[in-house]
Amino acid sequence: MSSPATDLVRLLTVRGESLAVAESLTGGLVAAEITAVPGASKVFRGSVIAYATELKHRLLGVDATLLERQGAVDPQVAGQMAAGVRKALGADWGIATTGVAGPDPQDGQPVGTVFVAVDGPLTAAGSSAGGGKVQALRLNGSRTEIRMESVRSVLALLLEQIAGEQYGNERAQDTERNGGF
């Protein structure tokens, strides 16, 4: 059985497309997962770890007013991070993670609140097979578990956007299923 990162590298290689990563709460784990795959250098442009909020603006072009108003843990921030890294690193696709892994809440958001995002090229017909998409996650578990599920989730979201395939998120749960925060 192959991993989502392996599937992603294979699919991007076949398509002749490239990928860039913007990370906050995952701190480089997404890039590490991708670059662990043999042949990743054919598709992986690089990554920006913008852990500090001001770096999201300075390096990735996230709107400063949005960051002031909403904080770094926000769906629009995630979307702008993905678009910003795609542009900054000259990639076909950009993905991003932002959220709260714990142990304490951040920006008024509880631990386990995560946003993952994809930004990519629109198809020739202008459909939503490319473009931008943000997914909100409500995760349970330890700091390590939340970070690792964020990695799996952003890779699965990109695979869904590119290939339309469904990849399961083992730990992602909505608030109804996990009883809320």
PDB file of C-alpha atoms in Angstrom:
ATOM      1  CA  MET A   1       0.000   0.000   0.000  1.00  0.00           C
ATOM      2  CA  SER A   2       1.411   3.393  -0.960  1.00  0.00           C
ATOM      3  CA  SER A   3       1.234   6.524   1.140  1.00  0.00           C
ATOM      4  CA  PRO A   4      -0.572   9.740   0.175  1.00  0.00           C
ATOM      5  CA  ALA A   5       2.837  11.431  -0.267  1.00  0.00           C
ATOM      6  CA  THR A   6       3.991   8.665  -2.626  1.00  0.00           C
ATOM      7  CA  ASP A   7       0.751   8.879  -4.598  1.00  0.00           C
ATOM      8  CA  LEU A   8       1.093  12.644  -4.755  1.00  0.00           C
ATOM      9  CA  VAL A   9       4.688  12.618  -6.016  1.00  0.00           C
ATOM     10  CA  ARG A  10       3.776   9.989  -8.619  1.00  0.00           C
ATOM     11  CA  LEU A  11       0.711  11.920  -9.802  1.00  0.00           C
ATOM     12  CA  LEU A  12       2.496  15.274 -10.000  1.00  0.00           C
ATOM     13  CA  THR A  13       5.402  13.655 -11.869  1.00  0.00           C
ATOM     14  CA  VAL A  14       3.048  12.152 -14.465  1.00  0.00           C
ATOM     15  CA  ARG A  15       1.294  15.498 -14.865  1.00  0.00           C
ATOM     16  CA  GLY A  16       4.550  17.456 -15.043  1.00  0.00           C
ATOM     17  CA  GLU A  17       3.423  19.754 -12.217  1.00  0.00           C
ATOM     18  CA  SER A  18       5.173  21.170  -9.174  1.00  0.00           C
ATOM     19  CA  LEU A  19       4.314  21.747  -5.524  1.00  0.00           C
ATOM     20  CA  ALA A  20       5.221  24.276  -2.814  1.00  0.00           C
ATOM     21  CA  VAL A  21       4.289  24.059   0.882  1.00  0.00           C
ATOM     22  CA  ALA A  22       3.497  26.719   3.515  1.00  0.00           C
ATOM     23  CA  GLU A  23       3.408  25.439   7.077  1.00  0.00           C
ATOM     24  CA  SER A  24       2.611  26.838  10.468  1.00  0.00           C
ATOM     25  CA  LEU A  25       1.526  24.302  13.114  1.00  0.00           C
ATOM     26  CA  THR A  26       3.156  21.404  11.246  1.00  0.00           C
ATOM     27  CA  GLY A  27       6.568  23.108  11.318  1.00  0.00           C
ATOM     28  CA  GLY A  28       8.073  21.301   8.335  1.00  0.00           C
ATOM     29  CA  LEU A  29       6.381  17.910   8.714  1.00  0.00           C
ATOM     30  CA  VAL A  30       4.512  18.232   5.391  1.00  0.00           C
ATOM     31  CA  ALA A  31       7.713  19.001   3.509  1.00  0.00           C
ATOM     32  CA  ALA A  32       9.495  16.138   5.297  1.00  0.00           C
ATOM     33  CA  GLU A  33       6.740  13.696   4.342  1.00  0.00           C
ATOM     34  CA  ILE A  34       6.937  14.701   0.681  1.00  0.00           C
ATOM     35  CA  THR A  35      10.721  14.760   0.459  1.00  0.00           C
ATOM     36  CA  ALA A  36      10.946  11.286   2.044  1.00  0.00           C
ATOM     37  CA  VAL A  37       9.547   9.934  -1.241  1.00  0.00           C
ATOM     38  CA  PRO A  38      12.176   8.943  -3.826  1.00  0.00           C
ATOM     39  CA  GLY A  39      11.839  11.206  -6.867  1.00  0.00           C
ATOM     40  CA  ALA A  40      10.269  14.087  -4.930  1.00  0.00           C
ATOM     41  CA  SER A  41      12.872  16.453  -6.367  1.00  0.00           C
ATOM     42  CA  LYS A  42      11.088  16.214  -9.726  1.00  0.00           C
ATOM     43  CA  VAL A  43       8.006  17.960  -8.315  1.00  0.00           C
ATOM     44  CA  PHE A  44       8.821  19.624  -4.977  1.00  0.00           C
ATOM     45  CA  ARG A  45       9.852  23.296  -5.275  1.00  0.00           C
ATOM     46  CA  GLY A  46      10.320  24.027  -1.578  1.00  0.00           C
ATOM     47  CA  SER A  47       8.594  25.169   1.570  1.00  0.00           C
ATOM     48  CA  VAL A  48       8.151  28.137   3.870  1.00  0.00           C
ATOM     49  CA  ILE A  49       7.686  27.512   7.571  1.00  0.00           C
ATOM     50  CA  ALA A  50       5.920  30.673   8.698  1.00  0.00           C
ATOM     51  CA  TYR A  51       5.434  29.774  12.346  1.00  0.00           C
ATOM     52  CA  ALA A  52       5.389  33.393  13.543  1.00  0.00           C
ATOM     53  CA  THR A  53       2.283  35.339  12.531  1.00  0.00           C
ATOM     54  CA  GLU A  54       4.166  38.289  11.002  1.00  0.00           C
ATOM     55  CA  LEU A  55       6.021  35.911   8.674  1.00  0.00           C
ATOM     56  CA  LYS A  56       2.718  34.818   7.170  1.00  0.00           C
ATOM     57  CA  HIS A  57       2.351  38.399   5.955  1.00  0.00           C
ATOM     58  CA  ARG A  58       5.977  39.147   5.123  1.00  0.00           C
ATOM     59  CA  LEU A  59       6.911  35.903   3.345  1.00  0.00           C
ATOM     60  CA  LEU A  60       3.568  34.623   2.052  1.00  0.00           C
ATOM     61  CA  GLY A  61       1.630  37.826   1.423  1.00  0.00           C
ATOM     62  CA  VAL A  62      -1.228  37.083   3.824  1.00  0.00           C
ATOM     63  CA  ASP A  63      -3.278  40.241   4.335  1.00  0.00           C
ATOM     64  CA  ALA A  64      -1.998  42.055   7.450  1.00  0.00           C
ATOM     65  CA  THR A  65      -5.458  43.376   8.325  1.00  0.00           C
ATOM     66  CA  LEU A  66      -6.879  39.855   8.180  1.00  0.00           C
ATOM     67  CA  LEU A  67      -4.144  38.614  10.518  1.00  0.00           C
ATOM     68  CA  GLU A  68      -4.816  41.476  12.945  1.00  0.00           C
ATOM     69  CA  ARG A  69      -8.571  40.962  12.849  1.00  0.00           C
ATOM     70  CA  GLN A  70      -8.818  37.149  12.797  1.00  0.00           C
ATOM     71  CA  GLY A  71      -5.435  35.895  13.944  1.00  0.00           C
ATOM     72  CA  ALA A  72      -3.392  33.207  12.214  1.00  0.00           C
ATOM     73  CA  VAL A  73      -5.880  30.376  12.807  1.00  0.00           C
ATOM     74  CA  ASP A  74      -8.445  31.232  10.157  1.00  0.00           C
ATOM     75  CA  PRO A  75      -9.665  29.668   6.889  1.00  0.00           C
ATOM     76  CA  GLN A  76      -8.870  32.774   4.837  1.00  0.00           C
ATOM     77  CA  VAL A  77      -5.350  32.844   6.255  1.00  0.00           C
ATOM     78  CA  ALA A  78      -4.853  29.212   5.212  1.00  0.00           C
ATOM     79  CA  GLY A  79      -6.087  29.967   1.695  1.00  0.00           C
ATOM     80  CA  GLN A  80      -3.839  33.010   1.373  1.00  0.00           C
ATOM     81  CA  MET A  81      -0.859  31.013   2.667  1.00  0.00           C
ATOM     82  CA  ALA A  82      -1.387  28.351  -0.036  1.00  0.00           C
ATOM     83  CA  ALA A  83      -1.757  30.977  -2.769  1.00  0.00           C
ATOM     84  CA  GLY A  84       1.213  32.946  -1.428  1.00  0.00           C
ATOM     85  CA  VAL A  85       3.645  30.021  -1.341  1.00  0.00           C
ATOM     86  CA  ARG A  86       2.525  28.917  -4.792  1.00  0.00           C
ATOM     87  CA  LYS A  87       3.346  32.367  -6.145  1.00  0.00           C
ATOM     88  CA  ALA A  88       6.521  32.912  -4.098  1.00  0.00           C
ATOM     89  CA  LEU A  89       8.077  29.598  -5.105  1.00  0.00           C
ATOM     90  CA  GLY A  90       6.715  29.444  -8.651  1.00  0.00           C
ATOM     91  CA  ALA A  91       4.778  26.192  -8.276  1.00  0.00           C
ATOM     92  CA  ASP A  92       1.691  24.820  -9.995  1.00  0.00           C
ATOM     93  CA  TRP A  93       0.199  23.869  -6.629  1.00  0.00           C
ATOM     94  CA  GLY A  94       0.509  25.360  -3.158  1.00  0.00           C
ATOM     95  CA  ILE A  95      -0.664  23.766   0.082  1.00  0.00           C
ATOM     96  CA  ALA A  96      -0.812  25.206   3.592  1.00  0.00           C
ATOM     97  CA  THR A  97      -1.473  24.300   7.214  1.00  0.00           C
ATOM     98  CA  THR A  98      -2.419  26.583  10.099  1.00  0.00           C
ATOM     99  CA  GLY A  99      -4.036  25.747  13.412  1.00  0.00           C
ATOM    100  CA  VAL A 100      -3.709  24.997  17.099  1.00  0.00           C
ATOM    101  CA  ALA A 101      -1.862  21.834  18.123  1.00  0.00           C
ATOM    102  CA  GLY A 102      -1.794  22.719  21.820  1.00  0.00           C
ATOM    103  CA  PRO A 103      -1.287  22.645  24.632  1.00  0.00           C
ATOM    104  CA  ASP A 104      -3.048  26.040  24.850  1.00  0.00           C
ATOM    105  CA  PRO A 105      -5.715  27.752  22.721  1.00  0.00           C
ATOM    106  CA  GLN A 106      -4.498  30.392  20.243  1.00  0.00           C
ATOM    107  CA  ASP A 107      -6.222  33.408  18.693  1.00  0.00           C
ATOM    108  CA  GLY A 108      -9.425  32.457  20.502  1.00  0.00           C
ATOM    109  CA  GLN A 109      -9.432  29.021  18.857  1.00  0.00           C
ATOM    110  CA  PRO A 110      -9.442  25.788  20.858  1.00  0.00           C
ATOM    111  CA  VAL A 111      -6.777  23.109  20.564  1.00  0.00           C
ATOM    112  CA  GLY A 112      -7.510  20.877  17.573  1.00  0.00           C
ATOM    113  CA  THR A 113      -8.783  23.674  15.323  1.00  0.00           C
ATOM    114  CA  VAL A 114      -6.901  23.321  12.040  1.00  0.00           C
ATOM    115  CA  PHE A 115      -7.296  24.721   8.532  1.00  0.00           C
ATOM    116  CA  VAL A 116      -5.611  23.114   5.542  1.00  0.00           C
ATOM    117  CA  ALA A 117      -5.652  24.682   2.094  1.00  0.00           C
ATOM    118  CA  VAL A 118      -4.799  24.001  -1.531  1.00  0.00           C
ATOM    119  CA  ASP A 119      -4.274  26.520  -4.311  1.00  0.00           C
ATOM    120  CA  GLY A 120      -3.713  25.410  -7.871  1.00  0.00           C
ATOM    121  CA  PRO A 121      -4.251  26.136 -11.522  1.00  0.00           C
ATOM    122  CA  LEU A 122      -7.735  26.313 -12.916  1.00  0.00           C
ATOM    123  CA  THR A 123      -8.506  23.751 -15.565  1.00  0.00           C
ATOM    124  CA  ALA A 124      -8.931  24.835 -19.186  1.00  0.00           C
ATOM    125  CA  ALA A 125     -12.686  24.869 -18.710  1.00  0.00           C
ATOM    126  CA  GLY A 126     -12.321  27.057 -15.606  1.00  0.00           C
ATOM    127  CA  SER A 127     -13.875  24.436 -13.359  1.00  0.00           C
ATOM    128  CA  SER A 128     -13.056  24.089  -9.683  1.00  0.00           C
ATOM    129  CA  ALA A 129     -10.716  21.121 -10.228  1.00  0.00           C
ATOM    130  CA  GLY A 130      -7.981  23.642  -9.532  1.00  0.00           C
ATOM    131  CA  GLY A 131      -8.179  27.009  -7.865  1.00  0.00           C
ATOM    132  CA  GLY A 132      -8.390  27.254  -4.105  1.00  0.00           C
ATOM    133  CA  LYS A 133      -9.991  25.105  -1.443  1.00  0.00           C
ATOM    134  CA  VAL A 134      -9.846  25.284   2.345  1.00  0.00           C
ATOM    135  CA  GLN A 135     -10.903  22.532   4.723  1.00  0.00           C
ATOM    136  CA  ALA A 136     -11.673  23.048   8.409  1.00  0.00           C
ATOM    137  CA  LEU A 137     -10.690  20.239  10.777  1.00  0.00           C
ATOM    138  CA  ARG A 138     -11.619  19.608  14.391  1.00  0.00           C
ATOM    139  CA  LEU A 139      -9.026  17.160  15.668  1.00  0.00           C
ATOM    140  CA  ASN A 140      -8.674  15.265  18.916  1.00  0.00           C
ATOM    141  CA  GLY A 141      -5.546  13.818  20.407  1.00  0.00           C
ATOM    142  CA  SER A 142      -2.130  14.888  21.568  1.00  0.00           C
ATOM    143  CA  ARG A 143      -0.107  17.692  20.020  1.00  0.00           C
ATOM    144  CA  THR A 144       1.812  15.113  17.976  1.00  0.00           C
ATOM    145  CA  GLU A 145      -1.380  13.411  16.783  1.00  0.00           C
ATOM    146  CA  ILE A 146      -2.964  16.728  15.759  1.00  0.00           C
ATOM    147  CA  ARG A 147       0.136  17.729  13.798  1.00  0.00           C
ATOM    148  CA  MET A 148       0.431  14.349  12.049  1.00  0.00           C
ATOM    149  CA  GLU A 149      -3.264  14.296  11.122  1.00  0.00           C
ATOM    150  CA  SER A 150      -2.873  17.826   9.735  1.00  0.00           C
ATOM    151  CA  VAL A 151      -0.118  16.496   7.450  1.00  0.00           C
ATOM    152  CA  ARG A 152      -2.289  13.595   6.281  1.00  0.00           C
ATOM    153  CA  SER A 153      -5.261  15.886   5.768  1.00  0.00           C
ATOM    154  CA  VAL A 154      -3.494  18.493   3.626  1.00  0.00           C
ATOM    155  CA  LEU A 155      -1.967  15.783   1.415  1.00  0.00           C
ATOM    156  CA  ALA A 156      -5.382  14.118   1.056  1.00  0.00           C
ATOM    157  CA  LEU A 157      -6.993  17.464   0.169  1.00  0.00           C
ATOM    158  CA  LEU A 158      -4.438  18.047  -2.579  1.00  0.00           C
ATOM    159  CA  LEU A 159      -4.916  14.522  -3.931  1.00  0.00           C
ATOM    160  CA  GLU A 160      -8.678  15.093  -3.993  1.00  0.00           C
ATOM    161  CA  GLN A 161      -8.217  18.371  -5.856  1.00  0.00           C
ATOM    162  CA  ILE A 162      -5.883  16.841  -8.425  1.00  0.00           C
ATOM    163  CA  ALA A 163      -7.279  13.370  -8.894  1.00  0.00           C
ATOM    164  CA  GLY A 164     -10.741  13.566  -7.404  1.00  0.00           C
ATOM    165  CA  GLU A 165      -9.828  10.590  -5.224  1.00  0.00           C
ATOM    166  CA  GLN A 166     -11.056  10.203  -1.676  1.00  0.00           C
ATOM    167  CA  TYR A 167      -8.374   9.633   0.931  1.00  0.00           C
ATOM    168  CA  GLY A 168      -9.559   8.970   4.459  1.00  0.00           C
ATOM    169  CA  ASN A 169      -8.688  11.115   7.440  1.00  0.00           C
ATOM    170  CA  GLU A 170      -8.478   8.678  10.311  1.00  0.00           C
ATOM    171  CA  ARG A 171      -8.569  11.222  13.115  1.00  0.00           C
ATOM    172  CA  ALA A 172     -10.474  14.119  11.529  1.00  0.00           C
ATOM    173  CA  GLN A 173     -13.837  14.375  13.191  1.00  0.00           C
ATOM    174  CA  ASP A 174     -16.540  16.976  13.152  1.00  0.00           C
ATOM    175  CA  THR A 175     -17.738  18.434  16.409  1.00  0.00           C
ATOM    176  CA  GLU A 176     -20.966  16.400  16.380  1.00  0.00           C
ATOM    177  CA  ARG A 177     -19.104  13.110  16.223  1.00  0.00           C
ATOM    178  CA  ASN A 178     -16.563  14.007  18.887  1.00  0.00           C
ATOM    179  CA  GLY A 179     -19.004  15.689  21.231  1.00  0.00           C
ATOM    180  CA  GLY A 180     -17.721  19.204  20.696  1.00  0.00           C
ATOM    181  CA  PHE A 181     -14.757  20.870  22.299  1.00  0.00           C
TER     182      PHE A 181
END
